[in-house]
N, C-alpha and C. Protein backbone atom coordinates (compact mmCIF):
# COMPACT_ATOMS: atom_id res chain seq x y z
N UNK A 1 -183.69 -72.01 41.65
CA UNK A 1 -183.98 -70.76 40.97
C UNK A 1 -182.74 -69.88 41.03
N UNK A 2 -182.53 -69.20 40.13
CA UNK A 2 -181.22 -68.21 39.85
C UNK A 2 -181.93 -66.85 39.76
N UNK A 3 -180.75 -66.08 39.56
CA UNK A 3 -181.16 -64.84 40.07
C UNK A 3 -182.21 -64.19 39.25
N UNK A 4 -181.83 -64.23 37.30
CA UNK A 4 -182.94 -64.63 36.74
C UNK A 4 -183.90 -64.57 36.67
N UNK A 5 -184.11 -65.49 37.12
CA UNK A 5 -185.68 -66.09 37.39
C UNK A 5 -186.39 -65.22 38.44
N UNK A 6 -185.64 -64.69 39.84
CA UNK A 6 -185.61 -64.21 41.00
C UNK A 6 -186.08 -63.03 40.50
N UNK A 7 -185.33 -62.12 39.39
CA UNK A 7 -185.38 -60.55 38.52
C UNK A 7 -187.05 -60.72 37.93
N UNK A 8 -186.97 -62.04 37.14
CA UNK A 8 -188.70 -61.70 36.43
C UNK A 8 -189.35 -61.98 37.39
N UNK A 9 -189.40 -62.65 38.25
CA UNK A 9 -190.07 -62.69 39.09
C UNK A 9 -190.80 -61.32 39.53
N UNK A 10 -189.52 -60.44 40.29
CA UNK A 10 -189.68 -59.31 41.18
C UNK A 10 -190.51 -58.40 40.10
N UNK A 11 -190.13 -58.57 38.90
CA UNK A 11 -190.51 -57.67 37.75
C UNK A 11 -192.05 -57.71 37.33
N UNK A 12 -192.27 -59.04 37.28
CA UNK A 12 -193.74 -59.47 37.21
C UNK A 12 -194.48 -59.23 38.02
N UNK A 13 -194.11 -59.33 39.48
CA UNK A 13 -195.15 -59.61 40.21
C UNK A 13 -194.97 -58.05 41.59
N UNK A 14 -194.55 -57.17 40.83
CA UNK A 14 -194.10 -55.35 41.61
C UNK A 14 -194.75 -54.74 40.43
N UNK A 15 -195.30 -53.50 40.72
CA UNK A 15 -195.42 -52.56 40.00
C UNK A 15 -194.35 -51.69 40.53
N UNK A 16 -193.94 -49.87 39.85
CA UNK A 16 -193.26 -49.33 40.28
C UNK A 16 -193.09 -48.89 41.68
N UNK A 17 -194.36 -48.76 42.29
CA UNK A 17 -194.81 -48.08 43.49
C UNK A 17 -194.24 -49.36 44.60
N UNK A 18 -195.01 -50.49 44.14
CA UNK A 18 -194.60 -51.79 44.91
C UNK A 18 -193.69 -51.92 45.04
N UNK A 19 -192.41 -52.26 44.06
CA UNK A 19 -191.08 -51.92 44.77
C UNK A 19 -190.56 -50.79 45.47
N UNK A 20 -190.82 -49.73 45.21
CA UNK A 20 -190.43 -48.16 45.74
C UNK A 20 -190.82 -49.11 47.79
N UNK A 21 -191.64 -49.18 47.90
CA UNK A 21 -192.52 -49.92 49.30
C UNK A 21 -191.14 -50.92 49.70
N UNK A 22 -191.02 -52.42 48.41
CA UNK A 22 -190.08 -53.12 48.81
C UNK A 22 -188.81 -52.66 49.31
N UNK A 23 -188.11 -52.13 48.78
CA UNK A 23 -187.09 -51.09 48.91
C UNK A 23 -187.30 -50.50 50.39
N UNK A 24 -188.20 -49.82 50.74
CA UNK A 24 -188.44 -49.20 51.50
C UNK A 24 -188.46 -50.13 52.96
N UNK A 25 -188.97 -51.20 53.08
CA UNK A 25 -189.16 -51.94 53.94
C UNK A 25 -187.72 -52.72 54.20
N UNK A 26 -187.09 -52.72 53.16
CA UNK A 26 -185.38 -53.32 53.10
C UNK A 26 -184.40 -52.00 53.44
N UNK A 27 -185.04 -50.86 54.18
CA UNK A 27 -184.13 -49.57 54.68
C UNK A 27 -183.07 -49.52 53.47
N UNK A 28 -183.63 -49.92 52.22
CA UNK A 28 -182.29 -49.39 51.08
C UNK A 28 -183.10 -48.01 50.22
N UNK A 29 -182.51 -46.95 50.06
CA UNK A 29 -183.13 -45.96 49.33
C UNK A 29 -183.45 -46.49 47.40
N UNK A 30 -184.68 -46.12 47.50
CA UNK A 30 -184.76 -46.65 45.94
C UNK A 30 -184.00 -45.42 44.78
N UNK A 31 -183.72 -44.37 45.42
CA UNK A 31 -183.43 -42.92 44.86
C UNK A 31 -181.75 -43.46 44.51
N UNK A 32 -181.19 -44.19 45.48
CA UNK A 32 -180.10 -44.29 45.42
C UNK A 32 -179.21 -44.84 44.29
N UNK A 33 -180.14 -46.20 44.39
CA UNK A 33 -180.20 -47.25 43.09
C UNK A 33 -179.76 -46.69 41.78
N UNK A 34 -178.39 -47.38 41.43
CA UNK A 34 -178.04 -46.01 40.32
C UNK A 34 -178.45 -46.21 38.98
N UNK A 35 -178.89 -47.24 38.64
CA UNK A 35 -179.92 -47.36 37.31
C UNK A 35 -181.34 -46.60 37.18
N UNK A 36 -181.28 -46.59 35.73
CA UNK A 36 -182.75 -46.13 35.45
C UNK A 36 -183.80 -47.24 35.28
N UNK A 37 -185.02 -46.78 35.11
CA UNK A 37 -185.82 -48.02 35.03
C UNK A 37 -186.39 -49.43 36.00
N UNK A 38 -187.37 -49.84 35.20
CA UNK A 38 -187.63 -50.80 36.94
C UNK A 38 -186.84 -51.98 36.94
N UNK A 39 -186.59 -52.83 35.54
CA UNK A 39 -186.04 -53.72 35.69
C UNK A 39 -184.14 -53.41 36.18
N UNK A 40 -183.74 -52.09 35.62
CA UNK A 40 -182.52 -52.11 35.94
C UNK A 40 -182.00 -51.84 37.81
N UNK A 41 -183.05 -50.89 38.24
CA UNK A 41 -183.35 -51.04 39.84
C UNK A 41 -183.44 -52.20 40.34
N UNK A 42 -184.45 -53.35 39.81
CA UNK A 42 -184.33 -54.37 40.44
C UNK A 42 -182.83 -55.63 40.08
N UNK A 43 -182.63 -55.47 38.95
CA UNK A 43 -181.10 -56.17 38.81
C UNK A 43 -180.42 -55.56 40.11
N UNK A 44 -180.25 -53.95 40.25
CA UNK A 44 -179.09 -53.06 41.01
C UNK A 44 -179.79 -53.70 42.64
N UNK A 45 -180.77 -53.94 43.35
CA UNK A 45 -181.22 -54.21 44.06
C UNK A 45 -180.84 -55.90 44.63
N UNK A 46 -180.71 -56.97 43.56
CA UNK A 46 -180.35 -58.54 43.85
C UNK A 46 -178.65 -58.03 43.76
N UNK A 47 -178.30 -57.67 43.34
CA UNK A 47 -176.95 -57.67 43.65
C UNK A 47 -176.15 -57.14 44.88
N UNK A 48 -176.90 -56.17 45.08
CA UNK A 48 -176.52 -55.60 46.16
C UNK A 48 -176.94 -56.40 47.15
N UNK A 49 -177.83 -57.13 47.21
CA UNK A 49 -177.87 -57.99 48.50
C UNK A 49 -177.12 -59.00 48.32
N UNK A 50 -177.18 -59.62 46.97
CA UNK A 50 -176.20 -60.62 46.96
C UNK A 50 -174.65 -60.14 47.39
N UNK A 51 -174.24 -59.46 47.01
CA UNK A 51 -173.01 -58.36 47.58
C UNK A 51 -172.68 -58.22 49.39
N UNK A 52 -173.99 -58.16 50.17
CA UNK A 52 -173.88 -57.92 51.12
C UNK A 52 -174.20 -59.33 52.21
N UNK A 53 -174.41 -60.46 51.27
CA UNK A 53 -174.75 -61.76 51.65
C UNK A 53 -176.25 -61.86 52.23
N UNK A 54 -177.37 -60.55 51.82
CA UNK A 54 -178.62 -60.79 52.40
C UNK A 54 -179.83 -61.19 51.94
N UNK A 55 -179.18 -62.37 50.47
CA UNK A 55 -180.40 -62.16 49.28
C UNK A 55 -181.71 -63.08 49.95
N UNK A 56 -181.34 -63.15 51.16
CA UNK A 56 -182.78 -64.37 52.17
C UNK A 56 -183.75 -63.58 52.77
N UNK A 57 -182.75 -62.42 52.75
CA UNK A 57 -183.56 -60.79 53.42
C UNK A 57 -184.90 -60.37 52.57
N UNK A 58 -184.14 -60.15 51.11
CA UNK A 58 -185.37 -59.74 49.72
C UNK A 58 -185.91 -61.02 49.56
N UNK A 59 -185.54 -62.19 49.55
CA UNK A 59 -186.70 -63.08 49.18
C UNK A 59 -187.90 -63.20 50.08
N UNK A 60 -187.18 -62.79 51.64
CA UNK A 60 -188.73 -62.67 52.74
C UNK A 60 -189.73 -61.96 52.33
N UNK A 61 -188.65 -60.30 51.74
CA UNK A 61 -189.77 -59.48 51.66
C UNK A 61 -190.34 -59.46 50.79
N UNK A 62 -189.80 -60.54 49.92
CA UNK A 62 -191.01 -60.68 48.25
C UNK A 62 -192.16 -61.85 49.11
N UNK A 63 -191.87 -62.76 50.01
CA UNK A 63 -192.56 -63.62 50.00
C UNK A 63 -193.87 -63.05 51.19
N UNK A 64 -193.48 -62.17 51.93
CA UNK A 64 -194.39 -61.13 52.90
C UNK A 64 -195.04 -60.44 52.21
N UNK A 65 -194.59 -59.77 50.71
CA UNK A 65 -195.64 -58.73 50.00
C UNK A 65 -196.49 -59.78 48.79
N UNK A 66 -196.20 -60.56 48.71
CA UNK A 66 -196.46 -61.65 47.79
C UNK A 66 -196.62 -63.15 48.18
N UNK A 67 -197.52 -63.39 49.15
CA UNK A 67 -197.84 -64.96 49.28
C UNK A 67 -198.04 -65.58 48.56
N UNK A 68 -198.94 -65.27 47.82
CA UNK A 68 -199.48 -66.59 46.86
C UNK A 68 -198.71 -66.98 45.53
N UNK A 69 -196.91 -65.69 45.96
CA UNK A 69 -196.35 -66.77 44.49
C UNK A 69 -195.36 -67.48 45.07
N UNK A 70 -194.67 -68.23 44.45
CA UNK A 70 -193.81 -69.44 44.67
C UNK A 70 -192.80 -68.74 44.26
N UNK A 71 -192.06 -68.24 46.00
CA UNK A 71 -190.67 -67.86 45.71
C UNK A 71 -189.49 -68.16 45.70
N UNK A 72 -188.29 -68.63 45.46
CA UNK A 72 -187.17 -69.48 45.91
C UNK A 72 -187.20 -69.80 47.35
N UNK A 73 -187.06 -70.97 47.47
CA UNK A 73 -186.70 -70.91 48.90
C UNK A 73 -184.96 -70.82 49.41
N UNK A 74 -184.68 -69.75 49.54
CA UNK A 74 -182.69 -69.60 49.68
C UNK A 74 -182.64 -70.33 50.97
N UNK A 75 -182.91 -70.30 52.18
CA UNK A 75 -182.61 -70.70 53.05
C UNK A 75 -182.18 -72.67 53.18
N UNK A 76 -183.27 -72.56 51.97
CA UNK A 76 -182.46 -74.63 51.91
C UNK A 76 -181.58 -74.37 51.01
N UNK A 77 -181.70 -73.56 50.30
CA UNK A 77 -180.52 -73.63 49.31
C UNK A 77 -179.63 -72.45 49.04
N UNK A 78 -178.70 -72.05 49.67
CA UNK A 78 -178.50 -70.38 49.74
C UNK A 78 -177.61 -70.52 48.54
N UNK A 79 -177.17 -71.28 48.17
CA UNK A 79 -176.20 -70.97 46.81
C UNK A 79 -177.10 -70.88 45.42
N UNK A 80 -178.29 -71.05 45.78
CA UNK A 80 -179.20 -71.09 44.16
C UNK A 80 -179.18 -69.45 43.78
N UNK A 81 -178.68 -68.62 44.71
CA UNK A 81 -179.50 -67.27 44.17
C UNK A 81 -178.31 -66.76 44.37
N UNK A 82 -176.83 -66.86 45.08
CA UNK A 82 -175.91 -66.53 45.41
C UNK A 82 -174.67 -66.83 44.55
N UNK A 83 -174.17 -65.49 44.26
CA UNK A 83 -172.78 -65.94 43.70
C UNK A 83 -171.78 -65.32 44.24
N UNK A 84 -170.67 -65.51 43.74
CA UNK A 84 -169.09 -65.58 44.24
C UNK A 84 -168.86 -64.07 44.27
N UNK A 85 -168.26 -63.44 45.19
CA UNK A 85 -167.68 -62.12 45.26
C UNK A 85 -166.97 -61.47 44.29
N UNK A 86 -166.32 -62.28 43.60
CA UNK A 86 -165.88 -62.01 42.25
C UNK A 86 -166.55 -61.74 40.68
N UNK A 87 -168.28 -62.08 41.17
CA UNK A 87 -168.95 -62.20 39.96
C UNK A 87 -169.85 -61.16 39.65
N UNK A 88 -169.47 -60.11 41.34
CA UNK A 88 -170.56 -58.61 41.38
C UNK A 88 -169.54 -58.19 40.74
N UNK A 89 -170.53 -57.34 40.13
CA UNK A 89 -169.50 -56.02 39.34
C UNK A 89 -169.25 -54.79 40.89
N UNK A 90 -168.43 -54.27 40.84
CA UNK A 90 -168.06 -53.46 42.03
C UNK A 90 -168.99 -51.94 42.16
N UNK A 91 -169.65 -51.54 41.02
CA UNK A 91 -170.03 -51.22 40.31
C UNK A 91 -171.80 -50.95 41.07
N UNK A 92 -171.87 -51.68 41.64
CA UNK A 92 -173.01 -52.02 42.93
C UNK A 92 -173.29 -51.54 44.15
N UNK A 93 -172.20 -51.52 44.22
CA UNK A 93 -172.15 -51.10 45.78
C UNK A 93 -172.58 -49.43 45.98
N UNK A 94 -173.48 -49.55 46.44
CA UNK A 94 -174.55 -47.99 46.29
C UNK A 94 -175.39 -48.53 47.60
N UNK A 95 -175.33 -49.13 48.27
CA UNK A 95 -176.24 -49.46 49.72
C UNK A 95 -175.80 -48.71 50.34
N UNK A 96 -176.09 -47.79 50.79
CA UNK A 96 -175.86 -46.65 51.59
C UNK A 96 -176.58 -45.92 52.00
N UNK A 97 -176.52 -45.38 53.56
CA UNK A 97 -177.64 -44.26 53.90
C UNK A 97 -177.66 -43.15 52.91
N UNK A 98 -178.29 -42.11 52.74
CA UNK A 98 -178.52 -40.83 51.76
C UNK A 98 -177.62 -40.15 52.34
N UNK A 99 -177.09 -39.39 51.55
CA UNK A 99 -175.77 -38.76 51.44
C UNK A 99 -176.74 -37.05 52.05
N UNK A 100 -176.44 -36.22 53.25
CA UNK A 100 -176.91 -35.26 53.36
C UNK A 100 -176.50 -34.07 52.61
N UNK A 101 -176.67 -33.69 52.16
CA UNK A 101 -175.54 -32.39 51.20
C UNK A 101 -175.68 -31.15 51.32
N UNK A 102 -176.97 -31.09 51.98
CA UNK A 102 -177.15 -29.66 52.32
C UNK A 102 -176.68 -29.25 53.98
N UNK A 103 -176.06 -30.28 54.83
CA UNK A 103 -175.76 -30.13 55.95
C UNK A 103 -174.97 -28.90 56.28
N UNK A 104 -173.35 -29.04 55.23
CA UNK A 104 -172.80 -27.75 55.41
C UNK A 104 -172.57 -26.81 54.82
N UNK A 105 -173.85 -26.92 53.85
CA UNK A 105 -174.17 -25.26 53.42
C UNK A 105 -175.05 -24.57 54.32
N UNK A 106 -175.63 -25.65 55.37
CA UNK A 106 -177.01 -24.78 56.17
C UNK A 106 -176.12 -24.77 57.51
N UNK A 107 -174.93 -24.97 57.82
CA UNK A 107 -173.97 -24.64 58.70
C UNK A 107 -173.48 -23.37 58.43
N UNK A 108 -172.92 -23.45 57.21
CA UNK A 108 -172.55 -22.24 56.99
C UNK A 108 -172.96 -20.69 56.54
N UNK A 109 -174.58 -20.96 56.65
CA UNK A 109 -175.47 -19.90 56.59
C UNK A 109 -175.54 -19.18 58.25
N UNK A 110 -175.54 -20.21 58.59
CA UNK A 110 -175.95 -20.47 60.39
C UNK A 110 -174.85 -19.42 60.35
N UNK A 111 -173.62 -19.67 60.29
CA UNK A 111 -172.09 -19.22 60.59
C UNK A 111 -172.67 -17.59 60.26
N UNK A 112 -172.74 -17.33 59.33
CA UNK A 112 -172.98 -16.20 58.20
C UNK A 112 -173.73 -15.14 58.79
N UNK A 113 -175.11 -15.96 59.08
CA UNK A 113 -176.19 -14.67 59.78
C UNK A 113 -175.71 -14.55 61.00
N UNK A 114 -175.29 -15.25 61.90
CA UNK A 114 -174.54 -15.63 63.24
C UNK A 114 -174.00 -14.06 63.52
N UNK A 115 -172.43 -14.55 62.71
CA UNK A 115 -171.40 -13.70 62.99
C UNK A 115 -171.22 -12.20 62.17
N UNK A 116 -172.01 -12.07 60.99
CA UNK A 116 -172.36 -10.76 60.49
C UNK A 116 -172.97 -9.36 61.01
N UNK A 117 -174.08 -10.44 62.17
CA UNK A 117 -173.68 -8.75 62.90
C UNK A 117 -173.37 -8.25 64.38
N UNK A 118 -173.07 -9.81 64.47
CA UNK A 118 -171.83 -9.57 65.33
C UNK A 118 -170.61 -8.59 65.16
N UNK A 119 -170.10 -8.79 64.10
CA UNK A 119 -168.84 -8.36 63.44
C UNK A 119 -169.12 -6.93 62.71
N UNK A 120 -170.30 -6.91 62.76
CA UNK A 120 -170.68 -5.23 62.30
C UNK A 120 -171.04 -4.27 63.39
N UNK A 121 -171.93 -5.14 64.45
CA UNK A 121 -171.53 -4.43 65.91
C UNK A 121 -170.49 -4.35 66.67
N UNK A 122 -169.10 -5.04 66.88
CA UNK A 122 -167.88 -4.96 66.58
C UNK A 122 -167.24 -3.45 65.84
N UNK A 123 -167.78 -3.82 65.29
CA UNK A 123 -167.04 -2.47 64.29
C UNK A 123 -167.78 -1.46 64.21
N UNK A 124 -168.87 -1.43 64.63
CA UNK A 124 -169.09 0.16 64.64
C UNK A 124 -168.87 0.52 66.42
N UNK A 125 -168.72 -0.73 67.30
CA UNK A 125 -168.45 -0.03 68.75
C UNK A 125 -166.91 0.53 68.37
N UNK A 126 -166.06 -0.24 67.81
CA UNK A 126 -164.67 0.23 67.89
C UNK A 126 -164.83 1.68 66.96
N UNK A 127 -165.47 1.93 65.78
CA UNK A 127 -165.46 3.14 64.73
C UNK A 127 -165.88 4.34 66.19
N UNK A 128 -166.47 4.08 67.01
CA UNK A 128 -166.99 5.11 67.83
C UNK A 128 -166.30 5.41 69.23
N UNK A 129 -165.34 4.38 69.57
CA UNK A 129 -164.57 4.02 71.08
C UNK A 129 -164.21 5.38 71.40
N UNK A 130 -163.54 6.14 70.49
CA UNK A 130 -162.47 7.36 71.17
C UNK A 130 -163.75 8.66 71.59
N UNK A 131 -164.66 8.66 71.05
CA UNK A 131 -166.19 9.67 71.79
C UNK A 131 -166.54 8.79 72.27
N UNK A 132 -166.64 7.39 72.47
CA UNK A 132 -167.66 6.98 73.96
C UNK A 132 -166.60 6.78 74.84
N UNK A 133 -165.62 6.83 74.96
CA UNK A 133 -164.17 7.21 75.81
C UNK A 133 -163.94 8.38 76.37
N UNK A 134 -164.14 9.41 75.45
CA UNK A 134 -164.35 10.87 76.05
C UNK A 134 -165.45 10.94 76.97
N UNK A 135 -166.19 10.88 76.23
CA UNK A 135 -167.89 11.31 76.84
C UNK A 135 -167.54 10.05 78.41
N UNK A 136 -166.99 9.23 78.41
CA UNK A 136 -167.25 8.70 79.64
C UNK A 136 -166.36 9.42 80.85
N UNK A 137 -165.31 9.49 80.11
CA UNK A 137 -163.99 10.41 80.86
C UNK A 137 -164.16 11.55 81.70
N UNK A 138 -165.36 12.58 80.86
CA UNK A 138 -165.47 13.49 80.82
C UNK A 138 -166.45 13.62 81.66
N UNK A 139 -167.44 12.53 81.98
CA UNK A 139 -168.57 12.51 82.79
C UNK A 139 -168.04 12.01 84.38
N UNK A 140 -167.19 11.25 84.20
CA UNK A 140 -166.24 10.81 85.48
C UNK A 140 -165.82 12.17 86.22
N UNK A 141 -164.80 13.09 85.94
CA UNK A 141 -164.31 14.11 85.87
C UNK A 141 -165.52 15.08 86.53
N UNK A 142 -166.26 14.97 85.75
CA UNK A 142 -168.04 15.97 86.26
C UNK A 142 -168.56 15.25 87.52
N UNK A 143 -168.74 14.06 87.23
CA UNK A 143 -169.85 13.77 88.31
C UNK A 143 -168.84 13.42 89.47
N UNK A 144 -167.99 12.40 89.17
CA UNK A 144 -166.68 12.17 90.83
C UNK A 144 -165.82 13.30 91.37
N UNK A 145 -165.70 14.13 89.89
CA UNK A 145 -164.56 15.02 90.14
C UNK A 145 -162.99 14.70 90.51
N UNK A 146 -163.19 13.29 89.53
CA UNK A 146 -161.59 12.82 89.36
C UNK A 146 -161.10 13.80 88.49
N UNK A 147 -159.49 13.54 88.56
CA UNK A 147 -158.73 14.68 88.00
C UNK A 147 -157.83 13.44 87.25
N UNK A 148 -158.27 13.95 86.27
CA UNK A 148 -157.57 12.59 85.00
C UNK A 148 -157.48 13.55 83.71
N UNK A 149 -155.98 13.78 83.55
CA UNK A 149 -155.85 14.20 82.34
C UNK A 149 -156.77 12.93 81.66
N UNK A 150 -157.70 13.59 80.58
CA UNK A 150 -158.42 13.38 79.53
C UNK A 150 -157.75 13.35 78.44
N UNK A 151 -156.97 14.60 78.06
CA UNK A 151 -156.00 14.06 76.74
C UNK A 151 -154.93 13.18 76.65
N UNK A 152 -154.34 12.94 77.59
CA UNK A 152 -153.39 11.84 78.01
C UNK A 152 -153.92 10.35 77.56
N UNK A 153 -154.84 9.99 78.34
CA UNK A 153 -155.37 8.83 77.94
C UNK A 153 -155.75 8.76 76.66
N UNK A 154 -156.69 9.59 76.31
CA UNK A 154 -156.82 9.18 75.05
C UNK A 154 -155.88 9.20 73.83
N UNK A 155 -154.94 9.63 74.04
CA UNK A 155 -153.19 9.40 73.24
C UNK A 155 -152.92 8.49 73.25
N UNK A 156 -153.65 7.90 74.42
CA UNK A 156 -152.66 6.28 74.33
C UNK A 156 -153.92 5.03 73.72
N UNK A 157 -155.01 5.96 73.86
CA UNK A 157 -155.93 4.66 73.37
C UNK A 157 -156.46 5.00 71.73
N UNK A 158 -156.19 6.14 71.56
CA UNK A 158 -156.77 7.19 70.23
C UNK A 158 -156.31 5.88 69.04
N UNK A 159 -154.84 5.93 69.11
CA UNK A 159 -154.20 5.78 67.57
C UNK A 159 -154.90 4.03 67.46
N UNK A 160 -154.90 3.09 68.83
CA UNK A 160 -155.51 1.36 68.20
C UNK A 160 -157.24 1.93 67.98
N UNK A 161 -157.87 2.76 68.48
CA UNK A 161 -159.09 2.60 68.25
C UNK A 161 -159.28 3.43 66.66
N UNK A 162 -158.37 4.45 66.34
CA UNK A 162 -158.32 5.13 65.01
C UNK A 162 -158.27 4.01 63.90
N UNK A 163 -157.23 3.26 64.22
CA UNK A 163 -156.74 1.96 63.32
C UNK A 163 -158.52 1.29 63.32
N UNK A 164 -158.35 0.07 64.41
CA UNK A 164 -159.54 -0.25 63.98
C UNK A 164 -161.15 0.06 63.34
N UNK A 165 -161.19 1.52 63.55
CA UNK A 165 -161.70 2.23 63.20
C UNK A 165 -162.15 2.01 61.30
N UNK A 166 -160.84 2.77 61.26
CA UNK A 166 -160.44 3.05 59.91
C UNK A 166 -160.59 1.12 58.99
N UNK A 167 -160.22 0.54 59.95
CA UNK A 167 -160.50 -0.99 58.99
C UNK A 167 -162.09 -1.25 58.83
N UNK A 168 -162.71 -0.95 60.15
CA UNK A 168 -164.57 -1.04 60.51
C UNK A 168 -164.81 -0.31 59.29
N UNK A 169 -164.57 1.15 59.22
CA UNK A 169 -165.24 1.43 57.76
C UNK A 169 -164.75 0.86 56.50
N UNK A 170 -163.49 0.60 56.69
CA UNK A 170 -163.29 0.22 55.11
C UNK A 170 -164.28 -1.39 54.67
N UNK A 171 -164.22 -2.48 56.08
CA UNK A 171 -164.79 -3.37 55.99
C UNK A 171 -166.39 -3.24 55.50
N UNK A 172 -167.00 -2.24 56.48
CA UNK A 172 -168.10 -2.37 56.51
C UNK A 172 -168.72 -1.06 55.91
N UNK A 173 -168.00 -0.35 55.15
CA UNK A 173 -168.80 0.47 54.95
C UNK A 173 -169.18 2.07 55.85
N UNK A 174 -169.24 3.12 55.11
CA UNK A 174 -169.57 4.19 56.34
C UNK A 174 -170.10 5.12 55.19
N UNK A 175 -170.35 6.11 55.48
CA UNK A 175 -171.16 7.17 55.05
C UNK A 175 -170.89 8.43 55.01
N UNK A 176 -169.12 8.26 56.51
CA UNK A 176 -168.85 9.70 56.62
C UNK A 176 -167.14 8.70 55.93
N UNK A 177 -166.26 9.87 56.08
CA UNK A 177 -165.09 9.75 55.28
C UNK A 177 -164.01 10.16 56.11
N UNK A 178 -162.82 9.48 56.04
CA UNK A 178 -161.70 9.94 56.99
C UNK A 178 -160.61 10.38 55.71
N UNK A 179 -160.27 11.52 56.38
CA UNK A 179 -159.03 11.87 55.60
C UNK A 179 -157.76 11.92 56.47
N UNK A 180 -156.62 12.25 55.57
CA UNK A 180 -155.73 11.87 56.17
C UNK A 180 -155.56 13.25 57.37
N UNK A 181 -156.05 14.13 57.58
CA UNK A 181 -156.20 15.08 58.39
C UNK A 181 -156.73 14.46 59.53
N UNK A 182 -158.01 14.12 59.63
CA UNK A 182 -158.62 13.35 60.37
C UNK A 182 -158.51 12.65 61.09
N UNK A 183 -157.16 11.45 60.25
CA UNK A 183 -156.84 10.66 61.35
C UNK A 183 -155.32 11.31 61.73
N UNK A 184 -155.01 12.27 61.13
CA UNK A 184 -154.31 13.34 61.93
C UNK A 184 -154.12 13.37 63.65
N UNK A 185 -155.52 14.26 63.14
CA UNK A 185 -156.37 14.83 64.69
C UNK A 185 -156.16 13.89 65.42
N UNK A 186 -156.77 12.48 65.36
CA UNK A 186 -157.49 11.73 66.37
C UNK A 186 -156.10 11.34 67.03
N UNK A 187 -155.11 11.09 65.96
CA UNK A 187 -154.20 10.20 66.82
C UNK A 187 -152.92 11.48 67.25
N UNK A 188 -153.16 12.44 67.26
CA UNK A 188 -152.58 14.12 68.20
C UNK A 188 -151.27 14.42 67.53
N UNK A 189 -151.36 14.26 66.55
CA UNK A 189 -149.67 14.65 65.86
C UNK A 189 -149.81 15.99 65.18
């Protein structure tokens, strides 16, 4: 028996669902199969095993879902259903696990909600550093009664937290507005 014969066979004696099952039991995706139609699935299906040297594999599983028909026997004869590497079209080769595709778009959502407000709490601690700097300074000073120039320090920390500041709102948005006075003030010139 040739392959052929092997095709009407599978064709005759499967409905659509029945192969979708065959397929299924041969861990090959039937989705994958790049033809349309049943007979062109099942051509894309003998080749590919023939391709992969396992056409003894599909004849089991025709002869396990189908006893009572008379199926090649490949194993006495493995060249009846088998041809030469040169005679697949390349064209076949589609045996493959399923391709995931949504993996790293749902990575990169992950990434997205993740680090968004992260990066917005980020930026509004830095938009606010030089008053929760004071207010801490200033409470030190009160409650220990350290003697820490207060404006000193913050001269030296004013102008990187002004900067980042000024990027936090532009990034993210704000509600109040810096002018160039403003960041005047903060950074003591």
């Amino acid at each position: 028996m040739n392959r052929e014969e092997l095709h009407n066979l599978i064709d005759q004696r499967f409905n659509l669902e029945e192969l979708k099952t065959l397929c299924f039991n041969l861990h090959v995706d039937y989705d994958s199969l790049p033809s349309e139609g049943k007979r062109a699935k099942i051509r894309e299906l003998i080749l590919g095993f023939e391709r992969i040297d396992k056409i003894n594999e599909l004849v089991e599983k025709c002869q396990e879902m189908r006893p009572s028909v008379s199926w090649p026997n490949s194993a006495k004869n493995p060249q009846s259903l088998s041809q030469t590497e040169a005679m697949i079209p390349k064209s076949t080769q589609h045996f493959s696990a399923p391709k995931r595709i949504n993996e790293p778009q749902k990575q990169l959502w992950i990434i997205i909600l993740v680090a968004s407000p992260i990066i917005g709490l980020v930026g509004i601690f830095y938009a606010f550093t030089p008053v929760i700097f004071l207010v801490l300074m200033l409470s030190l000073q009160v409650i220990i009664g350290l003697k820490i120039n207060v404006l000193s320090e913050i001269r030296v920390f004013a102008p990187a937290s002004a900067i980042i500041a000024i990027i936090s709102m532009s990034l993210f948005g704000s509600t109040t507005s810096l002018d160039v006075g403003d960041i005047q003030r903060i950074l003591g010139a």
